[in-house]
XYZ file of C-alpha atoms in Angstrom:
193
model
C -21.316 -46.878 -35.924
C -21.994 -43.570 -34.334
C -19.744 -40.930 -32.842
C -18.168 -41.510 -29.492
C -20.017 -40.011 -26.500
C -18.255 -36.816 -25.178
C -17.058 -38.736 -22.085
C -15.802 -41.678 -24.200
C -13.904 -39.284 -26.387
C -12.365 -37.542 -23.411
C -11.187 -40.994 -22.217
C -9.684 -41.814 -25.657
C -7.848 -38.534 -25.881
C -6.384 -39.086 -22.364
C -5.604 -42.870 -22.918
C -3.660 -41.945 -26.093
C -1.356 -39.822 -24.075
C -0.794 -41.665 -20.811
C 1.758 -44.395 -20.214
C 2.222 -46.656 -17.160
C 3.963 -44.725 -14.458
C 2.488 -41.436 -15.415
C 1.068 -38.667 -13.067
C -2.464 -37.515 -13.491
C -5.269 -35.336 -11.909
C -8.887 -35.745 -11.545
C -9.876 -32.129 -10.833
C -13.494 -33.030 -9.973
C -13.714 -36.503 -8.412
C -17.508 -36.730 -8.356
C -18.372 -40.426 -8.245
C -14.935 -41.551 -9.114
C -15.277 -42.687 -12.819
C -12.465 -40.486 -14.080
C -10.288 -41.325 -10.917
C -10.586 -44.947 -11.644
C -10.071 -44.580 -15.359
C -6.771 -42.552 -14.619
C -5.673 -45.090 -12.027
C -5.900 -47.924 -14.607
C -4.302 -45.898 -17.280
C -1.275 -44.935 -15.155
C -0.824 -48.388 -13.696
C 0.820 -49.301 -10.289
C 3.850 -47.111 -10.807
C 1.590 -44.112 -11.397
C 0.161 -41.528 -9.169
C -3.319 -39.865 -9.198
C -4.559 -36.960 -7.253
C -8.405 -36.541 -7.157
C -9.910 -33.263 -5.863
C -13.423 -32.459 -4.721
C -14.916 -30.062 -2.301
C -17.534 -32.571 -1.142
C -16.820 -35.310 1.314
C -19.529 -37.397 -0.244
C -17.883 -37.254 -3.695
C -14.661 -38.497 -2.157
C -16.575 -41.249 -0.280
C -18.109 -42.430 -3.548
C -14.710 -42.283 -5.309
C -13.121 -44.302 -2.560
C -15.987 -46.943 -2.808
C -15.505 -47.211 -6.514
C -11.830 -47.632 -6.249
C -12.178 -50.282 -3.513
C -14.746 -52.198 -5.660
C -12.264 -52.285 -8.481
C -9.166 -52.878 -6.367
C -6.389 -54.250 -8.261
C -2.664 -54.069 -7.574
C -2.212 -52.744 -11.086
C -3.966 -49.494 -10.155
C -2.097 -46.358 -9.509
C -1.633 -44.845 -6.091
C -4.625 -42.428 -5.603
C -4.745 -39.466 -3.181
C -8.167 -38.068 -2.553
C -8.188 -34.493 -1.520
C -11.090 -32.463 -0.055
C -10.035 -29.287 -1.671
C -11.100 -27.031 -4.558
C -9.559 -27.859 -7.933
C -8.284 -24.196 -7.845
C -5.766 -25.424 -5.071
C -4.079 -28.102 -7.232
C -0.742 -26.324 -7.335
C -0.515 -26.031 -3.535
C -1.600 -29.625 -2.937
C 0.902 -31.268 -5.416
C 4.529 -31.804 -4.614
C 6.716 -29.235 -6.439
C 8.594 -32.102 -8.142
C 5.391 -33.016 -10.056
C 4.922 -29.451 -11.561
C 5.398 -29.610 -15.258
C 5.289 -33.460 -15.267
C 1.524 -34.194 -15.186
C 0.353 -36.169 -18.152
C -3.379 -35.427 -17.947
C -5.908 -33.424 -15.939
C -9.586 -34.314 -16.302
C -12.397 -31.918 -15.321
C -16.087 -33.058 -15.298
C -17.907 -29.864 -14.296
C -21.348 -29.233 -12.884
C -22.801 -30.954 -9.805
C -22.423 -34.291 -8.034
C -24.686 -36.514 -10.152
C -26.343 -38.642 -7.421
C -29.872 -38.440 -6.272
C -29.119 -37.388 -2.555
C -26.657 -34.581 -3.580
C -27.364 -30.933 -3.365
C -27.563 -30.095 -7.092
C -27.341 -26.444 -6.407
C -23.695 -26.975 -5.257
C -22.000 -26.545 -8.638
C -18.640 -25.710 -10.069
C -18.279 -22.010 -10.669
C -16.507 -20.096 -13.488
C -14.114 -18.254 -11.109
C -12.589 -21.291 -9.493
C -12.786 -23.386 -12.694
C -10.908 -20.846 -14.754
C -8.299 -20.547 -11.904
C -8.056 -24.311 -11.814
C -7.613 -24.493 -15.621
C -4.817 -22.060 -15.588
C -3.005 -24.077 -12.994
C -3.733 -27.332 -14.760
C -2.084 -26.021 -17.949
C 0.944 -24.900 -15.966
C 1.181 -28.443 -14.285
C 1.059 -30.274 -17.581
C 4.156 -31.675 -19.317
C 4.647 -31.003 -22.909
C 2.056 -32.858 -25.045
C 0.063 -33.396 -21.741
C -3.736 -32.961 -22.016
C -6.459 -31.447 -20.123
C -10.115 -32.404 -20.837
C -13.099 -30.313 -19.683
C -16.598 -31.833 -19.785
C -19.147 -29.071 -19.830
C -22.789 -29.300 -18.851
C -24.751 -26.241 -20.204
C -28.115 -27.804 -19.401
C -28.378 -27.049 -15.641
C -28.779 -23.759 -13.920
C -25.401 -22.037 -13.899
C -23.906 -24.553 -16.330
C -24.459 -22.457 -19.400
C -22.553 -19.492 -17.856
C -19.726 -21.725 -16.745
C -19.544 -23.334 -20.243
C -19.430 -19.887 -21.901
C -16.610 -18.820 -19.622
C -14.590 -21.935 -20.203
C -15.044 -21.834 -23.918
C -13.973 -18.131 -24.037
C -10.974 -18.852 -21.882
C -9.968 -21.819 -24.173
C -10.472 -19.727 -27.333
C -8.061 -17.071 -25.849
C -5.429 -19.543 -24.828
C -2.230 -18.506 -26.855
C -1.291 -21.092 -29.345
C 2.219 -20.929 -27.968
C 0.913 -22.642 -24.732
C -1.287 -25.146 -26.290
C -3.953 -26.087 -28.864
C -7.590 -26.635 -28.097
C -10.332 -28.583 -29.614
C -14.176 -28.583 -29.168
C -16.210 -31.791 -29.464
C -19.893 -31.109 -29.489
C -23.318 -32.295 -30.805
C -24.302 -29.021 -32.392
C -28.005 -29.880 -32.923
C -28.493 -30.040 -29.174
C -27.197 -26.795 -27.622
C -27.932 -27.961 -23.954
C -26.189 -31.249 -24.325
C -22.850 -31.943 -22.512
C -19.686 -31.230 -24.619
C -15.886 -31.464 -24.394
C -13.121 -29.062 -24.678
C -9.548 -30.527 -24.683
C -6.183 -28.746 -24.449
C -2.915 -30.149 -25.397
C 0.077 -28.397 -24.041
C 2.890 -27.378 -26.465
């Protein structure tokens, strides 16, 4: 049996920490895979907020949720906003109570999408700072990084440097990576103290 893929490992880390009724955020909705995963993990009493700046991403996410409709899914709010705006978009009562925040950086991975429209280090680092502040103790943030596309390597380096500098009094970080393939996607996860 081989190692888990980076995305499967991110899902495992999150699933191990979420309970039915929890609150979670998909910081980059994309095609909705993480949004659906979180909606299942948090269950019908849970609540999910999914962010993306592209209307097409939110449309794809809504379609995925509708195809999988089940009354056991959490309530999902789709927000056409930057992930850097999470704090302003969530009710104040949720701050410090979020169980998980998932980031899947890069570009919208569909054929018709503009692949030059990518997540950027400045807004991503701001979003990560916000995500950590929104997490409850032992809450988790997962960050999927894609150094293999133009701009992805700079964002990955910035995120990795930010995570390495995160004070251990705030949280612990791990890196999950296939080291023989430097351009392959990899994962950074942060568990809040």
